[in-house]
């Protein structure tokens, strides 16, 4: 056995010193196997090497050659008489294998050491991470405990507050009930005392105490109800002046105003002198002058003079072809005066309006007017009728149909103004017809007032009062008085409306003037100064916040004479470059249908 261990040691030493033969290959996959698997395989190889070496245990003495030395490794036997043992060759073969596997063993040792170092490093890293996770776990556990403590504290506080609230509520209920009981007891005692006092002196009252008690109770109820009504009347009508005092004050004020006017103004003209000059005599003049002030009477007188001169003309001189001449009047030479009556002119203008409203393809109003005359009277007489109509509508300012047609024809007013006014009148008539449930053409004054307020919610009480007076209401009228509302919308043969419709038109023009005046005050600049597009838009939105974007763009397009498609967007830098003189912008807005859409300041929510 000692021989065998010595042999293994020599083999191991020799294998470390000698290089690996070139013919020996090492399976690299063997290096990657598990450490236990490698050790197991190495142990099996060692056992394999030990088994063939067992028969050599009896040859412990060295074999000598002829020279007395050990034979050289692998040399032939020393003499012919010597025989080589069969196990020697196997042992040599095993030694070759061992010598070839020695480098693999060293490689295995190195790999084993590397693996052990890696494992130790990984274990150290995992240990560090585990320690960090444990610390984080402890911190989270502490935080959870802290939150749980806070939750418990808050729950206890809520419970305590609920308990206090319940106690306070019970205390309040008990106090309320006790107060009610005390009040009831006091009332009962007072009533008993009164009953006793009444019972003790029946001779004074001469009535049954029970009956008197009941009468006293009813009287108290009536007194309470009367007191409530009185308080309501004071709250609602405390600042109202009695009608009798108001009428007296109004009469006194009117007298004072007339005296002041007579003292400070020039003497009023005596219009009765015109009755002998105007065609038709005093009766016609009285009809023309009825309900008109001095300024209106001047217009009537001028119309009468102008119409007389117009009837005397047989021809009109042509105005030529200048750029300032309207297209429908461009003509050289004399033009015949067709001399129509006032009624004929009014009817012709009404027909023109009907055809204009029925048009689908809109053209400019002057072009439409001349085309209408060509279609009506033929190309040869169209120019004569154009001059005739123009001269008539230029004279008769007091006639609604003529004056409005003239303003639209000359560009002083947009035709939308006329159209919108007609639509407003038609809508008002429709609302009154709907309120007339019996379809008798009659409304009470109360219904008349209600329809006006619902149709014109932005009008003031004073404006509603003016419309009612124009419709036939007077201070002595009652709410039950009946009104023939259909008569308010009638027209005479010359197109003149009733005072009610005329008042609607006057209020519309006054409202437009007031609206533009408010806009000027909001802008805070003089008429001769320039205004930019954003500033004018901002002023409109301030005085009328209910305006929608499309309506504002329409107003801006008219004020700055820009098509809506070319208007810069709101907030664009190009807006500041769009400027116009304020007076020019306001005059352009005066032409179109501009009106208030909503209240200046929105009503607070109830």
PDB file of C-alpha atoms in Angstrom, residues 112-348:
ATOM      1  CA  UNK A 112     -13.719  25.780  -8.340  1.00  0.00           C
ATOM      2  CA  UNK A 113     -11.974  28.692  -6.651  1.00  0.00           C
ATOM      3  CA  UNK A 114     -13.560  31.191  -9.057  1.00  0.00           C
ATOM      4  CA  UNK A 115     -17.009  29.747  -8.480  1.00  0.00           C
ATOM      5  CA  UNK A 116     -16.544  29.867  -4.736  1.00  0.00           C
ATOM      6  CA  UNK A 117     -15.507  33.541  -4.929  1.00  0.00           C
ATOM      7  CA  UNK A 118     -18.531  34.378  -7.065  1.00  0.00           C
ATOM      8  CA  UNK A 119     -20.870  32.554  -4.736  1.00  0.00           C
ATOM      9  CA  UNK A 120     -19.429  34.401  -1.749  1.00  0.00           C
ATOM     10  CA  UNK A 121     -19.798  37.745  -3.525  1.00  0.00           C
ATOM     11  CA  UNK A 122     -23.406  36.992  -4.481  1.00  0.00           C
ATOM     12  CA  UNK A 123     -24.176  35.923  -0.933  1.00  0.00           C
ATOM     13  CA  UNK A 124     -22.674  39.140   0.430  1.00  0.00           C
ATOM     14  CA  UNK A 125     -24.707  41.233  -2.030  1.00  0.00           C
ATOM     15  CA  UNK A 126     -27.907  39.366  -1.213  1.00  0.00           C
ATOM     16  CA  UNK A 127     -27.184  39.785   2.473  1.00  0.00           C
ATOM     17  CA  UNK A 128     -26.806  43.564   2.000  1.00  0.00           C
ATOM     18  CA  UNK A 129     -30.051  43.800   0.013  1.00  0.00           C
ATOM     19  CA  UNK A 130     -31.882  41.740   2.595  1.00  0.00           C
ATOM     20  CA  UNK A 131     -30.665  44.064   5.330  1.00  0.00           C
ATOM     21  CA  UNK A 132     -31.900  47.104   3.372  1.00  0.00           C
ATOM     22  CA  UNK A 133     -35.304  45.482   2.788  1.00  0.00           C
ATOM     23  CA  UNK A 134     -35.576  44.637   6.458  1.00  0.00           C
ATOM     24  CA  UNK A 135     -34.849  48.257   7.402  1.00  0.00           C
ATOM     25  CA  UNK A 136     -37.474  49.492   4.900  1.00  0.00           C
ATOM     26  CA  UNK A 137     -39.948  46.960   6.239  1.00  0.00           C
ATOM     27  CA  UNK A 138     -39.380  48.213   9.772  1.00  0.00           C
ATOM     28  CA  UNK A 139     -39.874  51.832   8.682  1.00  0.00           C
ATOM     29  CA  UNK A 140     -43.135  50.969   6.880  1.00  0.00           C
ATOM     30  CA  UNK A 141     -44.380  49.042   9.880  1.00  0.00           C
ATOM     31  CA  UNK A 142     -43.653  52.063  12.101  1.00  0.00           C
ATOM     32  CA  UNK A 143     -45.497  54.350   9.644  1.00  0.00           C
ATOM     33  CA  UNK A 144     -48.505  51.983   9.558  1.00  0.00           C
ATOM     34  CA  UNK A 145     -48.577  51.942  13.355  1.00  0.00           C
ATOM     35  CA  UNK A 146     -48.452  55.728  13.433  1.00  0.00           C
ATOM     36  CA  UNK A 147     -51.328  56.027  10.916  1.00  0.00           C
ATOM     37  CA  UNK A 148     -53.391  53.485  12.834  1.00  0.00           C
ATOM     38  CA  UNK A 149     -52.868  55.497  15.999  1.00  0.00           C
ATOM     39  CA  UNK A 150     -53.973  58.683  14.231  1.00  0.00           C
ATOM     40  CA  UNK A 151     -57.017  56.907  12.812  1.00  0.00           C
ATOM     41  CA  UNK A 152     -57.994  55.629  16.236  1.00  0.00           C
ATOM     42  CA  UNK A 153     -57.522  59.115  17.694  1.00  0.00           C
ATOM     43  CA  UNK A 154     -59.680  60.730  15.004  1.00  0.00           C
ATOM     44  CA  UNK A 155     -62.372  58.083  15.379  1.00  0.00           C
ATOM     45  CA  UNK A 156     -62.496  58.682  19.093  1.00  0.00           C
ATOM     46  CA  UNK A 157     -62.721  62.443  18.522  1.00  0.00           C
ATOM     47  CA  UNK A 158     -65.552  62.006  15.977  1.00  0.00           C
ATOM     48  CA  UNK A 159     -67.387  59.747  18.385  1.00  0.00           C
ATOM     49  CA  UNK A 160     -66.991  62.324  21.132  1.00  0.00           C
ATOM     50  CA  UNK A 161     -68.256  65.147  18.897  1.00  0.00           C
ATOM     51  CA  UNK A 162     -71.269  63.100  17.795  1.00  0.00           C
ATOM     52  CA  UNK A 163     -72.084  62.413  21.390  1.00  0.00           C
ATOM     53  CA  UNK A 164     -71.811  66.117  22.241  1.00  0.00           C
ATOM     54  CA  UNK A 165     -73.985  67.038  19.252  1.00  0.00           C
ATOM     55  CA  UNK A 166     -76.663  64.569  20.285  1.00  0.00           C
ATOM     56  CA  UNK A 167     -76.618  65.949  23.825  1.00  0.00           C
ATOM     57  CA  UNK A 168     -76.873  69.541  22.567  1.00  0.00           C
ATOM     58  CA  UNK A 169     -79.748  68.641  20.234  1.00  0.00           C
ATOM     59  CA  UNK A 170     -81.639  66.936  23.019  1.00  0.00           C
ATOM     60  CA  UNK A 171     -81.022  69.973  25.196  1.00  0.00           C
ATOM     61  CA  UNK A 172     -82.328  72.240  22.433  1.00  0.00           C
ATOM     62  CA  UNK A 173     -85.468  70.107  21.984  1.00  0.00           C
ATOM     63  CA  UNK A 174     -86.179  70.161  25.668  1.00  0.00           C
ATOM     64  CA  UNK A 175     -85.657  73.933  25.855  1.00  0.00           C
ATOM     65  CA  UNK A 176     -87.929  74.491  22.852  1.00  0.00           C
ATOM     66  CA  UNK A 177     -90.672  72.323  24.261  1.00  0.00           C
ATOM     67  CA  UNK A 178     -90.382  74.036  27.624  1.00  0.00           C
ATOM     68  CA  UNK A 179     -90.608  77.449  25.965  1.00  0.00           C
ATOM     69  CA  UNK A 180     -93.718  76.420  24.030  1.00  0.00           C
ATOM     70  CA  UNK A 181     -95.298  75.087  27.185  1.00  0.00           C
ATOM     71  CA  UNK A 182     -94.542  78.313  29.050  1.00  0.00           C
ATOM     72  CA  UNK A 183     -96.005  80.440  26.271  1.00  0.00           C
ATOM     73  CA  UNK A 184     -99.111  78.281  26.161  1.00  0.00           C
ATOM     74  CA  UNK A 185     -99.465  78.542  29.939  1.00  0.00           C
ATOM     75  CA  UNK A 186     -99.067  82.317  29.851  1.00  0.00           C
ATOM     76  CA  UNK A 187    -101.675  82.657  27.116  1.00  0.00           C
ATOM     77  CA  UNK A 188    -104.026  80.389  28.986  1.00  0.00           C
ATOM     78  CA  UNK A 189    -103.591  82.367  32.177  1.00  0.00           C
ATOM     79  CA  UNK A 190    -104.190  85.629  30.329  1.00  0.00           C
ATOM     80  CA  UNK A 191    -107.310  84.280  28.655  1.00  0.00           C
ATOM     81  CA  UNK A 192    -108.583  82.942  31.993  1.00  0.00           C
ATOM     82  CA  UNK A 193    -108.015  86.316  33.584  1.00  0.00           C
ATOM     83  CA  UNK A 194    -109.907  88.045  30.817  1.00  0.00           C
ATOM     84  CA  UNK A 195    -112.708  85.511  31.033  1.00  0.00           C
ATOM     85  CA  UNK A 196    -112.920  85.989  34.774  1.00  0.00           C
ATOM     86  CA  UNK A 197    -113.027  89.758  34.403  1.00  0.00           C
ATOM     87  CA  UNK A 198    -115.813  89.466  31.842  1.00  0.00           C
ATOM     88  CA  UNK A 199    -117.735  86.996  33.996  1.00  0.00           C
ATOM     89  CA  UNK A 200    -117.494  89.249  37.040  1.00  0.00           C
ATOM     90  CA  UNK A 201    -119.163  92.223  35.243  1.00  0.00           C
ATOM     91  CA  UNK A 202    -121.922  90.871  32.972  1.00  0.00           C
ATOM     92  CA  UNK A 203    -124.022  93.934  33.558  1.00  0.00           C
ATOM     93  CA  UNK A 204    -121.548  96.198  31.857  1.00  0.00           C
ATOM     94  CA  UNK A 205    -121.389  94.248  28.605  1.00  0.00           C
ATOM     95  CA  UNK A 206    -124.827  92.800  28.642  1.00  0.00           C
ATOM     96  CA  UNK A 207    -123.593  89.758  26.729  1.00  0.00           C
ATOM     97  CA  UNK A 208    -122.769  86.158  27.382  1.00  0.00           C
ATOM     98  CA  UNK A 209    -119.100  85.761  28.470  1.00  0.00           C
ATOM     99  CA  UNK A 210    -118.606  82.746  26.190  1.00  0.00           C
ATOM    100  CA  UNK A 211    -119.925  84.695  23.221  1.00  0.00           C
ATOM    101  CA  UNK A 212    -117.756  87.666  24.102  1.00  0.00           C
ATOM    102  CA  UNK A 213    -114.707  85.420  24.417  1.00  0.00           C
ATOM    103  CA  UNK A 214    -115.352  83.956  20.979  1.00  0.00           C
ATOM    104  CA  UNK A 215    -115.851  87.436  19.516  1.00  0.00           C
ATOM    105  CA  UNK A 216    -112.612  88.599  21.126  1.00  0.00           C
ATOM    106  CA  UNK A 217    -110.751  85.655  19.601  1.00  0.00           C
ATOM    107  CA  UNK A 218    -112.147  86.366  16.134  1.00  0.00           C
ATOM    108  CA  UNK A 219    -111.323  90.064  16.526  1.00  0.00           C
ATOM    109  CA  UNK A 220    -107.724  89.228  17.361  1.00  0.00           C
ATOM    110  CA  UNK A 221    -107.458  87.063  14.222  1.00  0.00           C
ATOM    111  CA  UNK A 222    -108.922  89.865  12.084  1.00  0.00           C
ATOM    112  CA  UNK A 223    -106.520  92.339  13.655  1.00  0.00           C
ATOM    113  CA  UNK A 224    -103.540  90.092  12.881  1.00  0.00           C
ATOM    114  CA  UNK A 225    -104.631  89.624   9.263  1.00  0.00           C
ATOM    115  CA  UNK A 226    -105.280  93.344   8.806  1.00  0.00           C
ATOM    116  CA  UNK A 227    -101.893  94.169  10.273  1.00  0.00           C
ATOM    117  CA  UNK A 228    -100.183  91.812   7.806  1.00  0.00           C
ATOM    118  CA  UNK A 229    -102.028  93.371   4.871  1.00  0.00           C
ATOM    119  CA  UNK A 230    -101.101  96.828   6.083  1.00  0.00           C
ATOM    120  CA  UNK A 231     -97.434  95.870   6.313  1.00  0.00           C
ATOM    121  CA  UNK A 232     -97.524  94.473   2.775  1.00  0.00           C
ATOM    122  CA  UNK A 233     -99.158  97.630   1.470  1.00  0.00           C
ATOM    123  CA  UNK A 234     -96.516  99.771   3.169  1.00  0.00           C
ATOM    124  CA  UNK A 235     -93.718  97.627   1.757  1.00  0.00           C
ATOM    125  CA  UNK A 236     -95.089  97.634  -1.787  1.00  0.00           C
ATOM    126  CA  UNK A 237     -96.611 101.110  -2.060  1.00  0.00           C
ATOM    127  CA  UNK A 238     -94.833 103.148   0.574  1.00  0.00           C
ATOM    128  CA  UNK A 239     -93.164 105.371  -2.043  1.00  0.00           C
ATOM    129  CA  UNK A 240     -96.238 105.693  -4.299  1.00  0.00           C
ATOM    130  CA  UNK A 241     -97.908 109.087  -4.553  1.00  0.00           C
ATOM    131  CA  UNK A 242    -101.730 109.081  -4.604  1.00  0.00           C
ATOM    132  CA  UNK A 243    -103.136 109.588  -8.086  1.00  0.00           C
ATOM    133  CA  UNK A 244    -104.972 112.774  -7.115  1.00  0.00           C
ATOM    134  CA  UNK A 245    -101.794 114.374  -5.763  1.00  0.00           C
ATOM    135  CA  UNK A 246     -99.839 113.194  -8.794  1.00  0.00           C
ATOM    136  CA  UNK A 247    -102.292 114.719 -11.264  1.00  0.00           C
ATOM    137  CA  UNK A 248    -102.322 117.996  -9.333  1.00  0.00           C
ATOM    138  CA  UNK A 249     -98.535 118.138  -9.273  1.00  0.00           C
ATOM    139  CA  UNK A 250     -98.344 117.234 -12.954  1.00  0.00           C
ATOM    140  CA  UNK A 251    -100.781 120.010 -13.870  1.00  0.00           C
ATOM    141  CA  UNK A 252     -98.860 122.516 -11.763  1.00  0.00           C
ATOM    142  CA  UNK A 253     -95.583 121.467 -13.353  1.00  0.00           C
ATOM    143  CA  UNK A 254     -97.023 121.771 -16.856  1.00  0.00           C
ATOM    144  CA  UNK A 255     -98.330 125.239 -16.114  1.00  0.00           C
ATOM    145  CA  UNK A 256     -94.950 126.293 -14.788  1.00  0.00           C
ATOM    146  CA  UNK A 257     -93.199 124.900 -17.842  1.00  0.00           C
ATOM    147  CA  UNK A 258     -95.538 126.739 -20.183  1.00  0.00           C
ATOM    148  CA  UNK A 259     -94.977 129.969 -18.303  1.00  0.00           C
ATOM    149  CA  UNK A 260     -91.233 129.485 -18.444  1.00  0.00           C
ATOM    150  CA  UNK A 261     -91.364 128.756 -22.160  1.00  0.00           C
ATOM    151  CA  UNK A 262     -93.499 131.791 -22.836  1.00  0.00           C
ATOM    152  CA  UNK A 263     -91.128 133.942 -20.796  1.00  0.00           C
ATOM    153  CA  UNK A 264     -87.847 132.746 -22.326  1.00  0.00           C
ATOM    154  CA  UNK A 265     -88.720 131.655 -25.887  1.00  0.00           C
ATOM    155  CA  UNK A 266     -89.709 133.565 -28.953  1.00  0.00           C
ATOM    156  CA  UNK A 267     -93.428 133.911 -29.666  1.00  0.00           C
ATOM    157  CA  UNK A 268     -94.957 130.845 -31.287  1.00  0.00           C
ATOM    158  CA  UNK A 269     -96.163 131.290 -34.862  1.00  0.00           C
ATOM    159  CA  UNK A 270     -99.862 131.529 -35.512  1.00  0.00           C
ATOM    160  CA  UNK A 271    -100.402 128.406 -37.589  1.00  0.00           C
ATOM    161  CA  UNK A 272    -104.053 129.221 -38.160  1.00  0.00           C
ATOM    162  CA  UNK A 273    -102.926 131.688 -40.830  1.00  0.00           C
ATOM    163  CA  UNK A 274    -102.000 128.732 -43.051  1.00  0.00           C
ATOM    164  CA  UNK A 275    -105.570 127.502 -43.372  1.00  0.00           C
ATOM    165  CA  UNK A 276    -106.368 130.092 -46.057  1.00  0.00           C
ATOM    166  CA  UNK A 277    -103.219 129.286 -48.078  1.00  0.00           C
ATOM    167  CA  UNK A 278    -103.230 125.484 -48.098  1.00  0.00           C
ATOM    168  CA  UNK A 279    -105.321 123.813 -50.786  1.00  0.00           C
ATOM    169  CA  UNK A 280    -108.498 122.394 -49.270  1.00  0.00           C
ATOM    170  CA  UNK A 281    -109.138 125.270 -46.875  1.00  0.00           C
ATOM    171  CA  UNK A 282    -109.387 125.240 -43.070  1.00  0.00           C
ATOM    172  CA  UNK A 283    -110.804 121.715 -42.875  1.00  0.00           C
ATOM    173  CA  UNK A 284    -107.838 120.157 -44.655  1.00  0.00           C
ATOM    174  CA  UNK A 285    -105.345 122.223 -42.695  1.00  0.00           C
ATOM    175  CA  UNK A 286    -106.980 121.167 -39.432  1.00  0.00           C
ATOM    176  CA  UNK A 287    -106.670 117.548 -40.526  1.00  0.00           C
ATOM    177  CA  UNK A 288    -102.999 118.027 -41.489  1.00  0.00           C
ATOM    178  CA  UNK A 289    -102.066 119.936 -38.315  1.00  0.00           C
ATOM    179  CA  UNK A 290    -103.823 117.661 -35.815  1.00  0.00           C
ATOM    180  CA  UNK A 291    -101.449 116.335 -33.132  1.00  0.00           C
ATOM    181  CA  UNK A 292     -98.301 117.894 -34.644  1.00  0.00           C
ATOM    182  CA  UNK A 293     -95.750 120.194 -33.053  1.00  0.00           C
ATOM    183  CA  UNK A 294     -94.196 123.258 -34.631  1.00  0.00           C
ATOM    184  CA  UNK A 295     -91.361 121.335 -36.281  1.00  0.00           C
ATOM    185  CA  UNK A 296     -93.781 118.858 -37.828  1.00  0.00           C
ATOM    186  CA  UNK A 297     -96.072 121.675 -38.977  1.00  0.00           C
ATOM    187  CA  UNK A 298     -93.130 123.261 -40.791  1.00  0.00           C
ATOM    188  CA  UNK A 299     -92.618 119.962 -42.649  1.00  0.00           C
ATOM    189  CA  UNK A 300     -96.307 119.826 -43.538  1.00  0.00           C
ATOM    190  CA  UNK A 301     -96.222 123.377 -44.856  1.00  0.00           C
ATOM    191  CA  UNK A 302     -93.092 122.691 -46.925  1.00  0.00           C
ATOM    192  CA  UNK A 303     -94.701 119.557 -48.340  1.00  0.00           C
ATOM    193  CA  UNK A 304     -97.765 121.513 -49.400  1.00  0.00           C
ATOM    194  CA  UNK A 305     -95.641 124.168 -51.079  1.00  0.00           C
ATOM    195  CA  UNK A 306     -93.402 121.555 -52.739  1.00  0.00           C
ATOM    196  CA  UNK A 307     -96.296 119.459 -53.948  1.00  0.00           C
ATOM    197  CA  UNK A 308     -97.873 122.567 -55.522  1.00  0.00           C
ATOM    198  CA  UNK A 309     -94.658 123.372 -57.358  1.00  0.00           C
ATOM    199  CA  UNK A 310     -94.277 119.730 -58.380  1.00  0.00           C
ATOM    200  CA  UNK A 311     -97.707 119.650 -59.971  1.00  0.00           C
ATOM    201  CA  UNK A 312     -96.834 122.691 -62.072  1.00  0.00           C
ATOM    202  CA  UNK A 313     -93.766 121.026 -63.633  1.00  0.00           C
ATOM    203  CA  UNK A 314     -94.162 119.104 -66.877  1.00  0.00           C
ATOM    204  CA  UNK A 315     -90.534 118.066 -67.232  1.00  0.00           C
ATOM    205  CA  UNK A 316     -87.515 117.482 -65.013  1.00  0.00           C
ATOM    206  CA  UNK A 317     -83.994 118.358 -66.168  1.00  0.00           C
ATOM    207  CA  UNK A 318     -81.678 115.332 -66.338  1.00  0.00           C
ATOM    208  CA  UNK A 319     -78.851 115.289 -63.785  1.00  0.00           C
ATOM    209  CA  UNK A 320     -76.213 113.867 -66.147  1.00  0.00           C
ATOM    210  CA  UNK A 321     -73.848 110.907 -65.723  1.00  0.00           C
ATOM    211  CA  UNK A 322     -71.601 112.050 -62.881  1.00  0.00           C
ATOM    212  CA  UNK A 323     -70.319 109.570 -60.304  1.00  0.00           C
ATOM    213  CA  UNK A 324     -72.212 111.370 -57.546  1.00  0.00           C
ATOM    214  CA  UNK A 325     -75.509 110.893 -59.402  1.00  0.00           C
ATOM    215  CA  UNK A 326     -77.465 107.748 -58.401  1.00  0.00           C
ATOM    216  CA  UNK A 327     -77.477 105.095 -61.140  1.00  0.00           C
ATOM    217  CA  UNK A 328     -81.259 105.255 -61.591  1.00  0.00           C
ATOM    218  CA  UNK A 329     -81.114 109.058 -62.287  1.00  0.00           C
ATOM    219  CA  UNK A 330     -78.223 109.189 -64.756  1.00  0.00           C
ATOM    220  CA  UNK A 331     -79.672 110.850 -67.840  1.00  0.00           C
ATOM    221  CA  UNK A 332     -79.088 113.895 -70.035  1.00  0.00           C
ATOM    222  CA  UNK A 333     -81.981 115.959 -71.342  1.00  0.00           C
ATOM    223  CA  UNK A 334     -85.552 116.541 -70.226  1.00  0.00           C
ATOM    224  CA  UNK A 335     -87.591 113.858 -68.441  1.00  0.00           C
ATOM    225  CA  UNK A 336     -91.385 113.857 -68.381  1.00  0.00           C
ATOM    226  CA  UNK A 337     -93.211 114.416 -65.096  1.00  0.00           C
ATOM    227  CA  UNK A 338     -95.854 111.673 -64.853  1.00  0.00           C
ATOM    228  CA  UNK A 339     -97.729 113.646 -62.155  1.00  0.00           C
ATOM    229  CA  UNK A 340     -99.157 110.722 -60.131  1.00  0.00           C
ATOM    230  CA  UNK A 341    -101.247 111.305 -57.048  1.00  0.00           C
ATOM    231  CA  UNK A 342     -99.806 110.805 -53.592  1.00  0.00           C
ATOM    232  CA  UNK A 343    -101.873 107.650 -53.196  1.00  0.00           C
ATOM    233  CA  UNK A 344    -100.554 106.249 -56.497  1.00  0.00           C
ATOM    234  CA  UNK A 345     -96.952 106.828 -55.390  1.00  0.00           C
ATOM    235  CA  UNK A 346     -97.584 105.100 -52.041  1.00  0.00           C
ATOM    236  CA  UNK A 347     -99.180 102.076 -53.713  1.00  0.00           C
ATOM    237  CA  UNK A 348     -96.307 101.837 -56.188  1.00  0.00           C
TER     238      UNK A 348
END
